GROMACS .gro file of C-alpha atoms in nm:
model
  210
    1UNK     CA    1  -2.674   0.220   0.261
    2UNK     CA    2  -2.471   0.308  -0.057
    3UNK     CA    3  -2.208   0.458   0.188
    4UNK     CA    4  -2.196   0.139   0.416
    5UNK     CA    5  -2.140  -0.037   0.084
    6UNK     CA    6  -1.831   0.165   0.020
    7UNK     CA    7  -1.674   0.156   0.329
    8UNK     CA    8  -1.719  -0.198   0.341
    9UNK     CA    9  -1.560  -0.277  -0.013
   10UNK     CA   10  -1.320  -0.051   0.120
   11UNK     CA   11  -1.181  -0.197   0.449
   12UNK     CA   12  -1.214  -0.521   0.220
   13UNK     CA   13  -0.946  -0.407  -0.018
   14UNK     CA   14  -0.713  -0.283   0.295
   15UNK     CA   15  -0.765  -0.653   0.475
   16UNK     CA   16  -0.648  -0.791   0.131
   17UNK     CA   17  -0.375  -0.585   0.087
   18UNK     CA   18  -0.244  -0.601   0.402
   19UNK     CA   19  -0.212  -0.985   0.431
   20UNK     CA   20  -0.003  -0.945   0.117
   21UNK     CA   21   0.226  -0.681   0.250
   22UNK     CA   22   0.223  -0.982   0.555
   23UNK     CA   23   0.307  -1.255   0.291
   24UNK     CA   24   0.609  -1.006   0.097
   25UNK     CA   25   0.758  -0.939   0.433
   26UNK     CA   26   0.725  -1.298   0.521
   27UNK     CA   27   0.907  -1.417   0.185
   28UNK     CA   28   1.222  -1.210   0.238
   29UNK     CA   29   1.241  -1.116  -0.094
   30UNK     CA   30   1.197  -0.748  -0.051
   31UNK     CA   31   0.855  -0.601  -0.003
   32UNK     CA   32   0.684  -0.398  -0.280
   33UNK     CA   33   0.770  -0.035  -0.322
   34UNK     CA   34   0.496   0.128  -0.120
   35UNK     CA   35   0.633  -0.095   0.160
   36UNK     CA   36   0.987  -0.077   0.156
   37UNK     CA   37   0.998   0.218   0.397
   38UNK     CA   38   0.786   0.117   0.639
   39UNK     CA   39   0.994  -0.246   0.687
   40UNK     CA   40   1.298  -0.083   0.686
   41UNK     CA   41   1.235   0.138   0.950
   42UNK     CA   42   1.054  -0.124   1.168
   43UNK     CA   43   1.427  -0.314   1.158
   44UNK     CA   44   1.599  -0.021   1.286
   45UNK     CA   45   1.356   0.111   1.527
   46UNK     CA   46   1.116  -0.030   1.814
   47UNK     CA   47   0.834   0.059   1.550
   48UNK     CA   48   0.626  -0.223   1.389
   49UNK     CA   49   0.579  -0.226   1.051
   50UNK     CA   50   0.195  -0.146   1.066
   51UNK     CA   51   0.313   0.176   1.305
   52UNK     CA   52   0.571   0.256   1.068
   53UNK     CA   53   0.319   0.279   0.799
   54UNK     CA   54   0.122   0.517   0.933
   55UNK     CA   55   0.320   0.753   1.033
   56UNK     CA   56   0.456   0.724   0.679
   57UNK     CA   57   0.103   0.816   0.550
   58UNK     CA   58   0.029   1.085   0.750
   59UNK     CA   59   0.354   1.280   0.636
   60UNK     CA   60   0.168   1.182   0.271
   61UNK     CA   61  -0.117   1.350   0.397
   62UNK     CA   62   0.070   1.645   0.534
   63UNK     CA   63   0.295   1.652   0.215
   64UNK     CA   64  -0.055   1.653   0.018
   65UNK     CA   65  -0.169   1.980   0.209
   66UNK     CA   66   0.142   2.153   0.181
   67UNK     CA   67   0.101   2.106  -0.217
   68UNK     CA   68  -0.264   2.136  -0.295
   69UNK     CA   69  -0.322   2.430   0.006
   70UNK     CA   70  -0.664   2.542  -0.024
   71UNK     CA   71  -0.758   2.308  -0.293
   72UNK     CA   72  -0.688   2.041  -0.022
   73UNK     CA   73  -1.087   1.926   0.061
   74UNK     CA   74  -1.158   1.840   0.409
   75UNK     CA   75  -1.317   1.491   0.256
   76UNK     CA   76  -0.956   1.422   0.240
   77UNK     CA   77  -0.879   1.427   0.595
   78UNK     CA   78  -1.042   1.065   0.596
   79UNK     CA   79  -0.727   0.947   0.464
   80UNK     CA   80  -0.586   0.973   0.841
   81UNK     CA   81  -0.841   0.683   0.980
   82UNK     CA   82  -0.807   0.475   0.676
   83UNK     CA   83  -0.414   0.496   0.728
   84UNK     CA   84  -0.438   0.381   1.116
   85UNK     CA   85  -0.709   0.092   0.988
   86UNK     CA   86  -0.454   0.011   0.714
   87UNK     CA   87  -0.137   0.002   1.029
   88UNK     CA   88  -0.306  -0.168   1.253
   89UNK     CA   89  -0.446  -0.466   0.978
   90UNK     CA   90  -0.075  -0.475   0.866
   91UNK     CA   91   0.032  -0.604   1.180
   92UNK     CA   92  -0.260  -0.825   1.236
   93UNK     CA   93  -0.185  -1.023   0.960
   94UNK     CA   94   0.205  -1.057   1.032
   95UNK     CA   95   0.083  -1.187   1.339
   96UNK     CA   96  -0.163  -1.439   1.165
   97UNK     CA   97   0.082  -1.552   0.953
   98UNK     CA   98   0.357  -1.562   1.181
   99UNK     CA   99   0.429  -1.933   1.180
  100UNK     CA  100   0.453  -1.944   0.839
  101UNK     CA  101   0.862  -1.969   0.735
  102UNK     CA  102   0.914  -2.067   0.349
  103UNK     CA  103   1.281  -2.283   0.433
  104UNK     CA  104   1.325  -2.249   0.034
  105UNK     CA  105   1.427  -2.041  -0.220
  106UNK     CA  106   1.127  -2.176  -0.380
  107UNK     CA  107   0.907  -2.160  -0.092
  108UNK     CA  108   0.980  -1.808  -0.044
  109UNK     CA  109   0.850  -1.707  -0.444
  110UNK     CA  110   0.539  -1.879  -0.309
  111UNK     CA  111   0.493  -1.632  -0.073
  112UNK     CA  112   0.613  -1.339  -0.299
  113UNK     CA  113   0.397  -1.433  -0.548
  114UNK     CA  114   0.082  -1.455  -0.331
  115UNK     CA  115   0.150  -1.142  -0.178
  116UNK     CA  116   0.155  -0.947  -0.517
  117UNK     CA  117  -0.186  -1.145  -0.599
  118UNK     CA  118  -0.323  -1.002  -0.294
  119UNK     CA  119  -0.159  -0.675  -0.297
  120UNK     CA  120  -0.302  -0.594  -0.675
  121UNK     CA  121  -0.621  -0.738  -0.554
  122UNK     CA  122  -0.619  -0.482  -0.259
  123UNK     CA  123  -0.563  -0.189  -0.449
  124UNK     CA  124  -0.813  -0.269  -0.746
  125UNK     CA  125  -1.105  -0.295  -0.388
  126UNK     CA  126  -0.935   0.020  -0.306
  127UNK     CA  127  -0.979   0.175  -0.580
  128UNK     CA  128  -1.349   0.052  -0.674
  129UNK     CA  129  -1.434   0.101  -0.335
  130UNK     CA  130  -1.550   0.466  -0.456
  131UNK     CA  131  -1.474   0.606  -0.093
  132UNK     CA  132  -1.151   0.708  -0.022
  133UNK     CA  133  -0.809   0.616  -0.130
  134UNK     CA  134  -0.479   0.518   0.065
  135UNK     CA  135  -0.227   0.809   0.126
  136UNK     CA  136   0.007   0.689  -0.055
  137UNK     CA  137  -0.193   0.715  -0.415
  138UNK     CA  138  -0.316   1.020  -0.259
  139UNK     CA  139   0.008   1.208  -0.257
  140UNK     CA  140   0.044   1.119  -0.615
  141UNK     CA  141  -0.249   1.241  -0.712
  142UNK     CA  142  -0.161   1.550  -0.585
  143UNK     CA  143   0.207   1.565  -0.742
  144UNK     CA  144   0.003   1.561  -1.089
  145UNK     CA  145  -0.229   1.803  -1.032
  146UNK     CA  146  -0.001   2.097  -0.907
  147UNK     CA  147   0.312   1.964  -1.162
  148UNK     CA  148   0.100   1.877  -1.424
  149UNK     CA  149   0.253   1.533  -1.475
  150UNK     CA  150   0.093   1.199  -1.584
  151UNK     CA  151  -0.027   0.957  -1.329
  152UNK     CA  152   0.202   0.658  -1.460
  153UNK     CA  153   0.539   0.880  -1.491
  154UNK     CA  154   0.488   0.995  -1.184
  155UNK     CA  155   0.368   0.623  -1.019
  156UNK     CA  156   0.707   0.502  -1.155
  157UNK     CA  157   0.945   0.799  -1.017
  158UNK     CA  158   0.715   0.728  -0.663
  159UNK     CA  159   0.817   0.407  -0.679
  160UNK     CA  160   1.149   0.469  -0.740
  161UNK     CA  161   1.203   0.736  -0.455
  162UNK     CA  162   1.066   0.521  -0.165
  163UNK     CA  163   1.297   0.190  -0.269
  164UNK     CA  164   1.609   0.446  -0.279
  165UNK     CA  165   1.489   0.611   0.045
  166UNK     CA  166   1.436   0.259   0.194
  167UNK     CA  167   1.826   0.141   0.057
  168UNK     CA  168   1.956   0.493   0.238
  169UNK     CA  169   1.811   0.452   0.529
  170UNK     CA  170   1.903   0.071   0.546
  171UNK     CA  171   2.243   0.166   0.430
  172UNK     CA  172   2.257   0.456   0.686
  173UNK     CA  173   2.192   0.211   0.979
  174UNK     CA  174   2.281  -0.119   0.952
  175UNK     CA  175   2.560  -0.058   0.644
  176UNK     CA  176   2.392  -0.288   0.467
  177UNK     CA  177   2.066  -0.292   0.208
  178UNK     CA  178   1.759  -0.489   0.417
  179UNK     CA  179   1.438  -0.544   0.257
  180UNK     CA  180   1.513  -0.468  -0.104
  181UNK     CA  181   1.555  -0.815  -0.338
  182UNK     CA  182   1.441  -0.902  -0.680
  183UNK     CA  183   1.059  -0.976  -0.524
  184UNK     CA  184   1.059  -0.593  -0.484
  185UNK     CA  185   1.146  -0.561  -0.861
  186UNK     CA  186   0.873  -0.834  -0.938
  187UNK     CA  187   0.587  -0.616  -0.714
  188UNK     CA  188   0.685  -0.298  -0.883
  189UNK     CA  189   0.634  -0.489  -1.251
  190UNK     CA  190   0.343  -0.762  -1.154
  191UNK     CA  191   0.104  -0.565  -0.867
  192UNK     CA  192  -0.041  -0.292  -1.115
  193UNK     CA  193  -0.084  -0.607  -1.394
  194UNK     CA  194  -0.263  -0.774  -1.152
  195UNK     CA  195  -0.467  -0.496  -1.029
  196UNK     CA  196  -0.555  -0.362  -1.365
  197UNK     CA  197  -0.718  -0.773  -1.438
  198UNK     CA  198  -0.879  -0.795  -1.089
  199UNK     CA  199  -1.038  -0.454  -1.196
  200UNK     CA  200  -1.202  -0.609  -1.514
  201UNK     CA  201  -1.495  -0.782  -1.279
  202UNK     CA  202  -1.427  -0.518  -1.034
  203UNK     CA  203  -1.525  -0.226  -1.197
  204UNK     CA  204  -1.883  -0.390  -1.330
  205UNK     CA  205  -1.987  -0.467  -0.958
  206UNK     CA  206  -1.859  -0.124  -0.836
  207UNK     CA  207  -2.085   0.054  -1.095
  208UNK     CA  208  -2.410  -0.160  -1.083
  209UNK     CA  209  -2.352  -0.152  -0.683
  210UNK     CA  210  -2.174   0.086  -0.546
   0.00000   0.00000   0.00000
């Protein structure tokens, strides 16, 4: 029952999250770090942006096997359905919010702003869920184990790589910079605030239920 419980909480915190990758992409603001690839790539190729996001996390999980080799657990391997789940949820809810079109600057911080609500809200389900974590925090977590390095330093210079990535390959392509605006800024600053207060009431339900 307990694991039910889990895996429930679980696709929960995906659902959330993924609407509010649907409502950054939908602001044109830039999309949060974590993101940035995956939109990029779905403007330059026949790829959607769910698609694009898992193949992104199963080089994670690949790059996560190369590093941790036989301390890599099998467990771990669930990471591969949770990414497709996670894809595939991404593009439902572009499509559910497809008719929505902010036609303001002001409209458009609406929808940045509700996707980092949701986004932080996402991850803190994620993380409470107590079953199995997204690829992408996954990949970190293996960077500090084999380097040694602190989960926040290491968060940061994550970050970092995937927004210049997603600039280069933008760059590279279409000789301009797509999906990278001040709303990515504000994601990389506001999700983890908002994900660290979500957690507050999350993290007293997780441990009395799940």
């Amino acid at each position: 029952m307990i694991f039910f419980k889990r895996y429930f909480f679980l696709f929960l915190g995906l659902l959330i999250m993924s609407f509010g990758v649907a409502f950054s992409v939908k602001a044109s603001l830039g999309t949060s770090p974590i993101s940035s690839v995956p939109y990029v790539v779905s403007l330059i190729s026949p790829l959607t942006v769910g698609i694009a996001t898992i193949v992104m996390h199963i080089i994670f999980i690949l790059i996560q096997i190369v590093l941790l080799r036989k301390d890599f657990k099998v467990v771990q391997l669930i990471q591969i359905p949770v990414a497709f789940i996670f894809g595939y949820l991404t593009d439902f809810s572009l499509w559910t919010i497809r008719n929505i079109n902010p036609n303001s600057y002001s409209g458009q911080w609406i929808l940045c702003i509700v996707g980092i609500l949701l986004v932080g809200t996402g991850v803190s389900f994620e993380v409470n869920s107590k079953a199995s974590t997204l690829a992408g925090e996954g990949v970190i977590l293996a960077i500090c184990n084999v380097f040694k390095v602190p989960f926040p330093k290491t968060k940061i210079g994550f970050d970092i790589t995937l927004v210049v990535t997603a600039a280069l390959i933008s760059v590279l392509f279409t000789s301009r910079i797509s999906g990278i605006r001040e709303g990515t800024v504000a994601a990389a600053i506001f999700v983890g605030m908002v994900a660290k207060l979500v957690n507050i009431p999350l993290k007293k339900f997780s441990e009395k239920y799940l």
